[in-house]
Amino acid sequence: MTVVPAEHLMMLICDGCGDSVTGTGCILPDAEVVWTLVFENDWVGSPFASGPHHCPRCSVRAAVDDAGLGVDDLDDVGGAPPVPEVDPTERVHRALDEAVTVGDRVLVDLTGVEVIDSAGLGLLVRAHQESRQDGRRLCLVAPSRFVLTVLHTMRLDGVFPVFDSRTRAMSGAAGPRPA
């Protein structure tokens, strides 16, 4: 989930830091080719929506000769995807295990969760449902920009109240901010 196509626009999400860029993309009949957006913004990665994609800050741009890239070069663009040190789902599990209940809120500190995949997102949704059954709200504390981008992309940003820090979440100061 690194490209979100919509009509004639595409949002490209960096698999490294979660930064995103939106622009017009070359949409072919299969709606998977995003090479134009990747190339125009100096990103590297797959020309397909399945990724990986990395912004200029997260990787060194692939060397391209003056002739440009052809179909035969697609496998060489961007190199191998980075291998995460720890399974992202494991970090979400740990954050949920260490959740703190304060009044009617269940605070899940996501400070150590830099990236999230569909399994981790499923864990959060399930925990949200369980909290709601108990009359509580599941609140996210200090999610990374990548996690916020995924929540927004999946239209879940309105489901989870978000706090910038553990201190604000514990005190309820300034209330939750929208994801």
Tab-separated table of N, CA and C in Angstrom:
chain	number	residue	atom	x	y	z
A	1	MET	N	0.842	-1.169	0.000
A	1	MET	CA	0.000	0.000	0.000
A	1	MET	C	0.891	1.237	0.000
A	2	THR	N	1.442	1.556	-1.161
A	2	THR	CA	2.291	2.722	-1.234
A	2	THR	C	1.782	3.758	-2.220
A	3	VAL	N	0.776	3.412	-3.017
A	3	VAL	CA	0.199	4.362	-3.947
A	3	VAL	C	-1.313	4.314	-3.810
A	4	VAL	N	-1.912	5.495	-3.743
A	4	VAL	CA	-3.366	5.584	-3.656
A	4	VAL	C	-3.851	6.317	-4.902
A	5	PRO	N	-4.410	5.585	-5.886
A	5	PRO	CA	-4.913	6.232	-7.094
A	5	PRO	C	-6.329	6.770	-6.891
A	6	ALA	N	-6.618	7.896	-7.516
A	6	ALA	CA	-7.959	8.477	-7.484
A	6	ALA	C	-8.131	9.346	-8.718
A	7	GLU	N	-9.072	8.969	-9.585
A	7	GLU	CA	-9.324	9.705	-10.823
A	7	GLU	C	-8.002	9.914	-11.560
A	8	HIS	N	-7.562	11.167	-11.696
A	8	HIS	CA	-6.315	11.453	-12.407
A	8	HIS	C	-5.187	11.827	-11.460
A	9	LEU	N	-5.400	11.641	-10.158
A	9	LEU	CA	-4.376	11.953	-9.166
A	9	LEU	C	-3.907	10.676	-8.492
A	10	MET	N	-2.663	10.694	-8.021
A	10	MET	CA	-2.121	9.579	-7.265
A	10	MET	C	-1.325	10.120	-6.092
A	11	MET	N	-1.465	9.476	-4.933
A	11	MET	CA	-0.643	9.819	-3.780
A	11	MET	C	0.389	8.720	-3.617
A	12	LEU	N	1.649	9.098	-3.603
A	12	LEU	CA	2.763	8.185	-3.453
A	12	LEU	C	3.285	8.311	-2.027
A	13	ILE	N	3.389	7.185	-1.303
A	13	ILE	CA	3.800	7.186	0.095
A	13	ILE	C	5.151	6.507	0.211
A	14	CYS	N	6.110	7.169	0.855
A	14	CYS	CA	7.447	6.609	1.044
A	14	CYS	C	7.381	5.443	2.022
A	15	ASP	N	7.960	4.311	1.643
A	15	ASP	CA	7.987	3.146	2.516
A	15	ASP	C	9.010	3.309	3.640
A	16	GLY	N	9.872	4.306	3.529
A	16	GLY	CA	10.873	4.533	4.567
A	16	GLY	C	10.393	5.444	5.675
A	17	CYS	N	9.913	6.631	5.313
A	17	CYS	CA	9.568	7.615	6.334
A	17	CYS	C	8.083	7.989	6.364
A	18	GLY	N	7.316	7.540	5.374
A	18	GLY	CA	5.900	7.864	5.358
A	18	GLY	C	5.569	9.187	4.705
A	19	ASP	N	6.576	9.905	4.225
A	19	ASP	CA	6.327	11.156	3.529
A	19	ASP	C	5.501	10.850	2.280
A	20	SER	N	4.726	11.804	1.822
A	20	SER	CA	3.895	11.539	0.651
A	20	SER	C	3.939	12.708	-0.307
A	21	VAL	N	3.599	12.418	-1.554
A	21	VAL	CA	3.498	13.426	-2.593
A	21	VAL	C	2.282	13.054	-3.438
A	22	THR	N	1.533	14.060	-3.863
A	22	THR	CA	0.361	13.827	-4.696
A	22	THR	C	0.546	14.559	-6.010
A	23	GLY	N	0.183	13.915	-7.074
A	23	GLY	CA	0.289	14.533	-8.384
A	23	GLY	C	-0.428	13.709	-9.418
A	24	THR	N	-0.398	14.228	-10.650
A	24	THR	CA	-1.009	13.461	-11.723
A	24	THR	C	-0.100	12.299	-12.043
A	25	GLY	N	-0.689	11.184	-12.302
A	25	GLY	CA	0.086	9.993	-12.606
A	25	GLY	C	-0.363	9.382	-13.911
A	26	CYS	N	0.515	8.648	-14.505
A	26	CYS	CA	0.210	7.945	-15.742
A	26	CYS	C	-0.653	6.742	-15.388
A	27	ILE	N	-1.940	6.843	-15.668
A	27	ILE	CA	-2.860	5.764	-15.321
A	27	ILE	C	-3.154	4.958	-16.579
A	28	LEU	N	-2.679	3.742	-16.592
A	28	LEU	CA	-2.940	2.840	-17.700
A	28	LEU	C	-4.169	2.006	-17.370
A	29	PRO	N	-4.662	1.216	-18.296
A	29	PRO	CA	-5.878	0.446	-18.032
A	29	PRO	C	-5.847	-0.382	-16.747
A	30	ASP	N	-4.681	-0.896	-16.354
A	30	ASP	CA	-4.636	-1.689	-15.129
A	30	ASP	C	-4.446	-0.820	-13.882
A	31	ALA	N	-4.347	0.490	-14.042
A	31	ALA	CA	-4.253	1.462	-12.945
A	31	ALA	C	-3.137	1.135	-11.964
A	32	GLU	N	-2.072	0.501	-12.420
A	32	GLU	CA	-0.987	0.165	-11.504
A	32	GLU	C	0.328	0.857	-11.832
A	33	VAL	N	0.481	1.410	-12.993
A	33	VAL	CA	1.752	2.016	-13.360
A	33	VAL	C	1.812	3.448	-12.827
A	34	VAL	N	2.804	3.730	-12.017
A	34	VAL	CA	2.946	5.037	-11.379
A	34	VAL	C	4.323	5.643	-11.660
A	35	TRP	N	4.980	5.135	-12.679
A	35	TRP	CA	6.350	5.548	-12.948
A	35	TRP	C	6.478	7.048	-13.130
A	36	THR	N	5.519	7.697	-13.791
A	36	THR	CA	5.602	9.140	-14.038
A	36	THR	C	5.714	9.902	-12.732
A	37	LEU	N	4.867	9.598	-11.768
A	37	LEU	CA	4.894	10.286	-10.479
A	37	LEU	C	6.193	10.001	-9.726
A	38	VAL	N	6.646	8.752	-9.764
A	38	VAL	CA	7.896	8.367	-9.103
A	38	VAL	C	9.059	9.155	-9.698
A	39	PHE	N	9.155	9.152	-11.021
A	39	PHE	CA	10.287	9.777	-11.697
A	39	PHE	C	10.275	11.295	-11.574
A	40	GLU	N	9.113	11.926	-11.753
A	40	GLU	CA	9.030	13.392	-11.723
A	40	GLU	C	9.388	13.972	-10.359
A	41	ASN	N	9.228	13.204	-9.294
A	41	ASN	CA	9.511	13.701	-7.950
A	41	ASN	C	10.812	13.163	-7.379
A	42	ASP	N	11.656	12.597	-8.245
A	42	ASP	CA	12.974	12.075	-7.850
A	42	ASP	C	12.887	10.978	-6.810
A	43	TRP	N	11.817	10.211	-6.816
A	43	TRP	CA	11.679	9.059	-5.936
A	43	TRP	C	12.282	7.860	-6.646
A	44	VAL	N	12.536	6.802	-5.904
A	44	VAL	CA	13.003	5.566	-6.512
A	44	VAL	C	12.061	4.452	-6.093
A	45	GLY	N	12.015	3.432	-6.906
A	45	GLY	CA	11.194	2.293	-6.558
A	45	GLY	C	10.465	1.719	-7.731
A	46	SER	N	9.547	0.855	-7.422
A	46	SER	CA	8.782	0.134	-8.418
A	46	SER	C	7.863	1.072	-9.198
A	47	PRO	N	7.664	0.803	-10.481
A	47	PRO	CA	6.707	1.592	-11.242
A	47	PRO	C	5.268	1.167	-10.966
A	48	PHE	N	5.077	0.199	-10.096
A	48	PHE	CA	3.750	-0.313	-9.790
A	48	PHE	C	3.313	0.113	-8.398
A	49	ALA	N	2.017	0.127	-8.159
A	49	ALA	CA	1.452	0.598	-6.903
A	49	ALA	C	1.888	-0.238	-5.708
A	50	SER	N	2.296	-1.478	-5.940
A	50	SER	CA	2.651	-2.361	-4.828
A	50	SER	C	3.995	-2.022	-4.201
A	51	GLY	N	4.758	-1.123	-4.780
A	51	GLY	CA	5.990	-0.643	-4.167
A	51	GLY	C	7.152	-1.583	-4.349
A	52	PRO	N	8.264	-1.358	-3.683
A	52	PRO	CA	8.491	-0.298	-2.713
A	52	PRO	C	8.783	1.045	-3.387
A	53	HIS	N	8.552	2.130	-2.646
A	53	HIS	CA	8.843	3.477	-3.114
A	53	HIS	C	9.565	4.218	-1.997
A	54	HIS	N	10.558	5.031	-2.374
A	54	HIS	CA	11.318	5.794	-1.386
A	54	HIS	C	11.539	7.213	-1.878
A	55	CYS	N	11.362	8.171	-0.971
A	55	CYS	CA	11.567	9.577	-1.304
A	55	CYS	C	13.070	9.853	-1.404
A	56	PRO	N	13.440	11.013	-1.949
A	56	PRO	CA	14.855	11.335	-2.102
A	56	PRO	C	15.628	11.324	-0.781
A	57	ARG	N	14.953	11.641	0.346
A	57	ARG	CA	15.651	11.648	1.630
A	57	ARG	C	16.007	10.251	2.102
A	58	CYS	N	15.233	9.255	1.691
A	58	CYS	CA	15.421	7.899	2.214
A	58	CYS	C	16.319	7.020	1.356
A	59	SER	N	16.636	7.443	0.181
A	59	SER	CA	17.495	6.607	-0.656
A	59	SER	C	18.206	7.447	-1.696
A	60	VAL	N	19.247	6.908	-2.192
A	60	VAL	CA	19.995	7.579	-3.248
A	60	VAL	C	19.316	7.256	-4.565
A	61	ARG	N	19.130	8.273	-5.353
A	61	ARG	CA	18.415	8.083	-6.623
A	61	ARG	C	19.176	7.127	-7.537
A	62	ALA	N	18.445	6.254	-8.190
A	62	ALA	CA	19.045	5.284	-9.115
A	62	ALA	C	19.684	6.042	-10.275
A	63	ALA	N	20.851	5.583	-10.666
A	63	ALA	CA	21.538	6.227	-11.782
A	63	ALA	C	20.807	5.895	-13.078
A	64	VAL	N	20.502	6.956	-13.809
A	64	VAL	CA	19.778	6.783	-15.059
A	64	VAL	C	20.616	7.404	-16.170
A	65	ASP	N	20.870	6.632	-17.231
A	65	ASP	CA	21.642	7.208	-18.323
A	65	ASP	C	20.759	8.149	-19.134
A	66	ASP	N	21.355	8.868	-20.034
A	66	ASP	CA	20.628	9.878	-20.804
A	66	ASP	C	19.502	9.290	-21.645
A	67	ALA	N	19.593	8.028	-21.980
A	67	ALA	CA	18.559	7.405	-22.806
A	67	ALA	C	17.297	7.121	-22.003
A	68	GLY	N	17.375	7.205	-20.689
A	68	GLY	CA	16.214	6.919	-19.846
A	68	GLY	C	16.091	5.435	-19.563
A	69	LEU	N	15.011	5.065	-18.945
A	69	LEU	CA	14.771	3.682	-18.595
A	69	LEU	C	13.782	3.057	-19.555
A	70	GLY	N	13.963	1.785	-19.775
A	70	GLY	CA	13.030	1.045	-20.611
A	70	GLY	C	12.396	-0.068	-19.801
A	71	VAL	N	11.535	-0.833	-20.441
A	71	VAL	CA	10.847	-1.930	-19.773
A	71	VAL	C	11.853	-2.937	-19.214
A	72	ASP	N	12.965	-3.142	-19.900
A	72	ASP	CA	13.971	-4.098	-19.434
A	72	ASP	C	14.659	-3.655	-18.157
A	73	ASP	N	14.566	-2.363	-17.814
A	73	ASP	CA	15.248	-1.828	-16.642
A	73	ASP	C	14.383	-1.806	-15.388
A	74	LEU	N	13.122	-2.181	-15.478
A	74	LEU	CA	12.211	-2.046	-14.348
A	74	LEU	C	12.657	-2.810	-13.120
A	75	ASP	N	13.269	-3.972	-13.288
A	75	ASP	CA	13.706	-4.757	-12.131
A	75	ASP	C	14.870	-4.107	-11.394
A	76	ASP	N	15.625	-3.240	-12.068
A	76	ASP	CA	16.788	-2.614	-11.454
A	76	ASP	C	16.468	-1.340	-10.694
A	77	VAL	N	15.292	-0.770	-10.881
A	77	VAL	CA	14.939	0.513	-10.275
A	77	VAL	C	14.711	0.345	-8.784
A	78	GLY	N	15.443	1.097	-8.002
A	78	GLY	CA	15.214	1.135	-6.563
A	78	GLY	C	15.875	0.046	-5.757
A	79	GLY	N	16.343	-0.995	-6.368
A	79	GLY	CA	16.997	-2.061	-5.612
A	79	GLY	C	16.023	-2.860	-4.768
A	80	ALA	N	16.587	-3.644	-3.885
A	80	ALA	CA	15.767	-4.499	-3.019
A	80	ALA	C	15.079	-3.668	-1.948
A	81	PRO	N	13.863	-4.047	-1.559
A	81	PRO	CA	13.180	-3.303	-0.506
A	81	PRO	C	13.897	-3.476	0.820
A	82	PRO	N	13.844	-2.460	1.686
A	82	PRO	CA	14.503	-2.593	2.973
A	82	PRO	C	13.831	-3.686	3.795
A	83	VAL	N	14.641	-4.437	4.521
A	83	VAL	CA	14.117	-5.504	5.361
A	83	VAL	C	13.959	-4.950	6.769
A	84	PRO	N	12.734	-4.932	7.289
A	84	PRO	CA	12.551	-4.400	8.633
A	84	PRO	C	13.227	-5.288	9.667
A	85	GLU	N	13.797	-4.644	10.699
A	85	GLU	CA	14.489	-5.395	11.746
A	85	GLU	C	13.508	-6.211	12.567
A	86	VAL	N	12.343	-5.662	12.802
A	86	VAL	CA	11.331	-6.321	13.610
A	86	VAL	C	10.026	-6.311	12.832
A	87	ASP	N	9.264	-7.376	12.941
A	87	ASP	CA	7.967	-7.453	12.305
A	87	ASP	C	7.092	-6.309	12.827
A	88	PRO	N	6.525	-5.464	11.930
A	88	PRO	CA	5.710	-4.339	12.389
A	88	PRO	C	4.537	-4.773	13.264
A	89	THR	N	3.990	-5.951	12.988
A	89	THR	CA	2.860	-6.437	13.773
A	89	THR	C	3.273	-6.702	15.214
A	90	GLU	N	4.507	-7.161	15.398
A	90	GLU	CA	5.009	-7.423	16.751
A	90	GLU	C	5.038	-6.138	17.582
A	91	ARG	N	5.421	-5.048	16.963
A	91	ARG	CA	5.466	-3.766	17.687
A	91	ARG	C	4.062	-3.279	18.060
A	92	VAL	N	3.098	-3.506	17.172
A	92	VAL	CA	1.718	-3.125	17.474
A	92	VAL	C	1.192	-4.001	18.607
A	93	HIS	N	1.502	-5.310	18.545
A	93	HIS	CA	1.120	-6.217	19.640
A	93	HIS	C	1.666	-5.717	20.974
A	94	ARG	N	2.934	-5.350	20.984
A	94	ARG	CA	3.581	-4.880	22.211
A	94	ARG	C	2.910	-3.606	22.719
A	95	ALA	N	2.618	-2.682	21.798
A	95	ALA	CA	1.966	-1.428	22.192
A	95	ALA	C	0.582	-1.698	22.782
A	96	LEU	N	-0.155	-2.638	22.202
A	96	LEU	CA	-1.476	-2.973	22.729
A	96	LEU	C	-1.377	-3.670	24.084
A	97	ASP	N	-0.360	-4.515	24.249
A	97	ASP	CA	-0.160	-5.199	25.535
A	97	ASP	C	0.168	-4.210	26.650
A	98	GLU	N	0.824	-3.107	26.294
A	98	GLU	CA	1.242	-2.112	27.280
A	98	GLU	C	0.259	-0.939	27.375
A	99	ALA	N	-0.912	-1.096	26.775
A	99	ALA	CA	-1.919	-0.019	26.798
A	99	ALA	C	-2.326	0.303	28.229
A	100	VAL	N	-2.610	1.588	28.461
A	100	VAL	CA	-2.980	2.073	29.783
A	100	VAL	C	-4.419	2.599	29.718
A	101	THR	N	-5.230	2.227	30.712
A	101	THR	CA	-6.601	2.722	30.770
A	101	THR	C	-6.663	3.902	31.725
A	102	VAL	N	-7.153	5.033	31.212
A	102	VAL	CA	-7.319	6.250	32.008
A	102	VAL	C	-8.763	6.697	31.832
A	103	GLY	N	-9.565	6.459	32.856
A	103	GLY	CA	-10.985	6.799	32.765
A	103	GLY	C	-11.660	5.990	31.677
A	104	ASP	N	-12.249	6.708	30.712
A	104	ASP	CA	-12.944	6.022	29.630
A	104	ASP	C	-12.066	5.861	28.386
A	105	ARG	N	-10.758	6.127	28.530
A	105	ARG	CA	-9.830	6.031	27.401
A	105	ARG	C	-8.826	4.907	27.598
A	106	VAL	N	-8.540	4.214	26.507
A	106	VAL	CA	-7.465	3.227	26.481
A	106	VAL	C	-6.363	3.840	25.632
A	107	LEU	N	-5.204	4.111	26.254
A	107	LEU	CA	-4.105	4.795	25.568
A	107	LEU	C	-3.098	3.784	25.050
A	108	VAL	N	-2.892	3.786	23.742
A	108	VAL	CA	-1.935	2.894	23.094
A	108	VAL	C	-0.778	3.752	22.594
A	109	ASP	N	0.385	3.589	23.229
A	109	ASP	CA	1.567	4.376	22.871
A	109	ASP	C	2.253	3.742	21.661
A	110	LEU	N	2.210	4.438	20.528
A	110	LEU	CA	2.794	3.932	19.285
A	110	LEU	C	4.156	4.548	18.985
A	111	THR	N	4.824	5.040	20.011
A	111	THR	CA	6.129	5.673	19.811
A	111	THR	C	7.106	4.758	19.076
A	112	GLY	N	7.119	3.477	19.395
A	112	GLY	CA	8.058	2.537	18.770
A	112	GLY	C	7.567	1.944	17.470
A	113	VAL	N	6.391	2.345	17.014
A	113	VAL	CA	5.825	1.789	15.782
A	113	VAL	C	6.048	2.786	14.654
A	114	GLU	N	7.082	2.539	13.849
A	114	GLU	CA	7.404	3.461	12.762
A	114	GLU	C	6.558	3.191	11.524
A	115	VAL	N	6.309	1.912	11.246
A	115	VAL	CA	5.497	1.535	10.095
A	115	VAL	C	4.414	0.569	10.551
A	116	ILE	N	3.369	0.459	9.751
A	116	ILE	CA	2.279	-0.451	10.083
A	116	ILE	C	1.816	-1.104	8.792
A	117	ASP	N	1.471	-2.381	8.891
A	117	ASP	CA	0.950	-3.091	7.730
A	117	ASP	C	-0.513	-3.431	7.975
A	118	SER	N	-1.115	-4.168	7.054
A	118	SER	CA	-2.540	-4.467	7.170
A	118	SER	C	-2.841	-5.308	8.409
A	119	ALA	N	-1.921	-6.201	8.787
A	119	ALA	CA	-2.145	-7.016	9.986
A	119	ALA	C	-2.130	-6.147	11.241
A	120	GLY	N	-1.193	-5.212	11.326
A	120	GLY	CA	-1.124	-4.304	12.467
A	120	GLY	C	-2.339	-3.395	12.522
A	121	LEU	N	-2.787	-2.946	11.363
A	121	LEU	CA	-3.985	-2.110	11.299
A	121	LEU	C	-5.202	-2.902	11.770
A	122	GLY	N	-5.250	-4.170	11.395
A	122	GLY	CA	-6.336	-5.032	11.843
A	122	GLY	C	-6.345	-5.199	13.355
A	123	LEU	N	-5.152	-5.281	13.958
A	123	LEU	CA	-5.058	-5.382	15.419
A	123	LEU	C	-5.629	-4.127	16.088
A	124	LEU	N	-5.301	-2.965	15.532
A	124	LEU	CA	-5.818	-1.719	16.105
A	124	LEU	C	-7.340	-1.632	15.977
A	125	VAL	N	-7.867	-2.043	14.833
A	125	VAL	CA	-9.319	-1.990	14.627
A	125	VAL	C	-10.017	-2.946	15.593
A	126	ARG	N	-9.460	-4.145	15.760
A	126	ARG	CA	-10.046	-5.106	16.690
A	126	ARG	C	-10.007	-4.573	18.124
A	127	ALA	N	-8.881	-3.972	18.513
A	127	ALA	CA	-8.765	-3.397	19.857
A	127	ALA	C	-9.754	-2.243	20.027
A	128	HIS	N	-9.954	-1.463	18.971
A	128	HIS	CA	-10.946	-0.374	19.010
A	128	HIS	C	-12.345	-0.927	19.277
A	129	GLN	N	-12.694	-1.999	18.570
A	129	GLN	CA	-14.018	-2.609	18.747
A	129	GLN	C	-14.198	-3.153	20.159
A	130	GLU	N	-13.163	-3.812	20.686
A	130	GLU	CA	-13.237	-4.352	22.045
A	130	GLU	C	-13.362	-3.238	23.073
A	131	SER	N	-12.627	-2.151	22.872
A	131	SER	CA	-12.705	-1.009	23.791
A	131	SER	C	-14.096	-0.398	23.761
A	132	ARG	N	-14.647	-0.280	22.579
A	132	ARG	CA	-15.986	0.291	22.431
A	132	ARG	C	-17.043	-0.564	23.136
A	133	GLN	N	-16.873	-1.889	23.076
A	133	GLN	CA	-17.805	-2.792	23.773
A	133	GLN	C	-17.732	-2.603	25.278
A	134	ASP	N	-16.555	-2.196	25.778
A	134	ASP	CA	-16.370	-1.943	27.214
A	134	ASP	C	-16.723	-0.508	27.596
A	135	GLY	N	-17.217	0.275	26.643
A	135	GLY	CA	-17.594	1.659	26.922
A	135	GLY	C	-16.406	2.603	26.952
A	136	ARG	N	-15.316	2.222	26.294
A	136	ARG	CA	-14.106	3.059	26.283
A	136	ARG	C	-13.740	3.439	24.846
A	137	ARG	N	-12.847	4.426	24.739
A	137	ARG	CA	-12.323	4.845	23.435
A	137	ARG	C	-10.861	4.484	23.351
A	138	LEU	N	-10.454	3.886	22.245
A	138	LEU	CA	-9.047	3.567	22.018
A	138	LEU	C	-8.375	4.800	21.430
A	139	CYS	N	-7.370	5.328	22.123
A	139	CYS	CA	-6.656	6.532	21.689
A	139	CYS	C	-5.227	6.160	21.325
A	140	LEU	N	-4.703	6.758	20.275
A	140	LEU	CA	-3.336	6.509	19.843
A	140	LEU	C	-2.433	7.632	20.334
A	141	VAL	N	-1.297	7.239	20.883
A	141	VAL	CA	-0.340	8.203	21.413
A	141	VAL	C	0.906	8.200	20.531
A	142	ALA	N	1.263	9.353	20.020
A	142	ALA	CA	2.482	9.594	19.248
A	142	ALA	C	2.677	8.645	18.075
A	143	PRO	N	1.662	8.487	17.210
A	143	PRO	CA	1.883	7.652	16.025
A	143	PRO	C	2.812	8.361	15.052
A	144	SER	N	3.581	7.581	14.303
A	144	SER	CA	4.501	8.155	13.325
A	144	SER	C	3.721	8.758	12.164
A	145	ARG	N	4.404	9.535	11.378
A	145	ARG	CA	3.765	10.139	10.202
A	145	ARG	C	3.275	9.050	9.249
A	146	PHE	N	4.048	7.968	9.145
A	146	PHE	CA	3.648	6.865	8.280
A	146	PHE	C	2.333	6.250	8.756
A	147	VAL	N	2.219	6.004	10.068
A	147	VAL	CA	0.996	5.429	10.624
A	147	VAL	C	-0.184	6.378	10.381
A	148	LEU	N	0.034	7.673	10.598
A	148	LEU	CA	-1.030	8.650	10.349
A	148	LEU	C	-1.455	8.653	8.881
A	149	THR	N	-0.482	8.526	7.986
A	149	THR	CA	-0.782	8.500	6.553
A	149	THR	C	-1.605	7.263	6.203
A	150	VAL	N	-1.240	6.117	6.766
A	150	VAL	CA	-1.988	4.885	6.508
A	150	VAL	C	-3.415	5.016	7.053
A	151	LEU	N	-3.552	5.556	8.266
A	151	LEU	CA	-4.893	5.748	8.839
A	151	LEU	C	-5.737	6.653	7.946
A	152	HIS	N	-5.129	7.723	7.456
A	152	HIS	CA	-5.841	8.644	6.573
A	152	HIS	C	-6.217	7.952	5.262
A	153	THR	N	-5.288	7.217	4.692
A	153	THR	CA	-5.529	6.524	3.432
A	153	THR	C	-6.663	5.515	3.554
A	154	MET	N	-6.724	4.842	4.672
A	154	MET	CA	-7.755	3.831	4.897
A	154	MET	C	-9.039	4.431	5.473
A	155	ARG	N	-9.068	5.764	5.577
A	155	ARG	CA	-10.217	6.504	6.111
A	155	ARG	C	-10.543	6.095	7.549
A	156	LEU	N	-9.505	5.832	8.319
A	156	LEU	CA	-9.665	5.502	9.732
A	156	LEU	C	-9.183	6.624	10.636
A	157	ASP	N	-8.784	7.755	10.053
A	157	ASP	CA	-8.240	8.841	10.863
A	157	ASP	C	-9.276	9.442	11.798
A	158	GLY	N	-10.554	9.317	11.500
A	158	GLY	CA	-11.589	9.826	12.384
A	158	GLY	C	-12.005	8.835	13.461
A	159	VAL	N	-11.531	7.602	13.360
A	159	VAL	CA	-11.916	6.556	14.306
A	159	VAL	C	-11.100	6.630	15.590
A	160	PHE	N	-9.824	6.933	15.457
A	160	PHE	CA	-8.909	6.918	16.596
A	160	PHE	C	-8.537	8.332	17.030
A	161	PRO	N	-8.893	8.746	18.253
A	161	PRO	CA	-8.362	10.013	18.763
A	161	PRO	C	-6.832	9.887	18.895
A	162	VAL	N	-6.124	10.947	18.540
A	162	VAL	CA	-4.655	10.918	18.531
A	162	VAL	C	-4.117	11.993	19.458
A	163	PHE	N	-3.121	11.608	20.273
A	163	PHE	CA	-2.419	12.555	21.144
A	163	PHE	C	-0.957	12.611	20.724
A	164	ASP	N	-0.376	13.819	20.811
A	164	ASP	CA	1.022	14.018	20.428
A	164	ASP	C	2.000	13.326	21.362
A	165	SER	N	1.668	13.280	22.655
A	165	SER	CA	2.608	12.724	23.630
A	165	SER	C	1.860	11.961	24.709
A	166	ARG	N	2.605	11.162	25.424
A	166	ARG	CA	2.030	10.383	26.523
A	166	ARG	C	1.542	11.306	27.637
A	167	THR	N	2.285	12.385	27.887
A	167	THR	CA	1.906	13.329	28.931
A	167	THR	C	0.545	13.954	28.633
A	168	ARG	N	0.360	14.420	27.400
A	168	ARG	CA	-0.924	15.015	27.020
A	168	ARG	C	-2.052	13.984	27.045
A	169	ALA	N	-1.740	12.773	26.660
A	169	ALA	CA	-2.770	11.734	26.658
A	169	ALA	C	-3.196	11.382	28.083
A	170	MET	N	-2.231	11.321	29.010
A	170	MET	CA	-2.544	10.965	30.387
A	170	MET	C	-3.371	12.062	31.060
A	171	SER	N	-3.032	13.313	30.764
A	171	SER	CA	-3.738	14.417	31.396
A	171	SER	C	-4.978	14.840	30.620
A	172	GLY	N	-5.039	14.446	29.370
A	172	GLY	CA	-6.163	14.869	28.527
A	172	GLY	C	-6.014	16.308	28.107
A	173	ALA	N	-4.827	16.905	28.346
A	173	ALA	CA	-4.575	18.312	28.020
A	173	ALA	C	-4.723	18.545	26.515
A	174	ALA	N	-5.408	19.583	26.184
A	174	ALA	CA	-5.626	20.011	24.804
A	174	ALA	C	-6.438	18.998	24.013
A	175	GLY	N	-6.910	17.946	24.670
A	175	GLY	CA	-7.753	16.963	24.006
A	175	GLY	C	-7.037	16.284	22.857
A	176	PRO	N	-7.672	15.300	22.283
A	176	PRO	CA	-7.045	14.626	21.147
A	176	PRO	C	-7.047	15.521	19.927
A	177	ARG	N	-6.098	15.316	19.069
A	177	ARG	CA	-6.070	16.062	17.822
A	177	ARG	C	-6.471	15.112	16.699
A	178	PRO	N	-7.052	15.646	15.630
A	178	PRO	CA	-7.442	14.745	14.536
A	178	PRO	C	-6.222	14.108	13.909
A	179	ALA	N	-6.352	12.860	13.504
A	179	ALA	CA	-5.246	12.163	12.843
A	179	ALA	C	-5.021	12.777	11.484
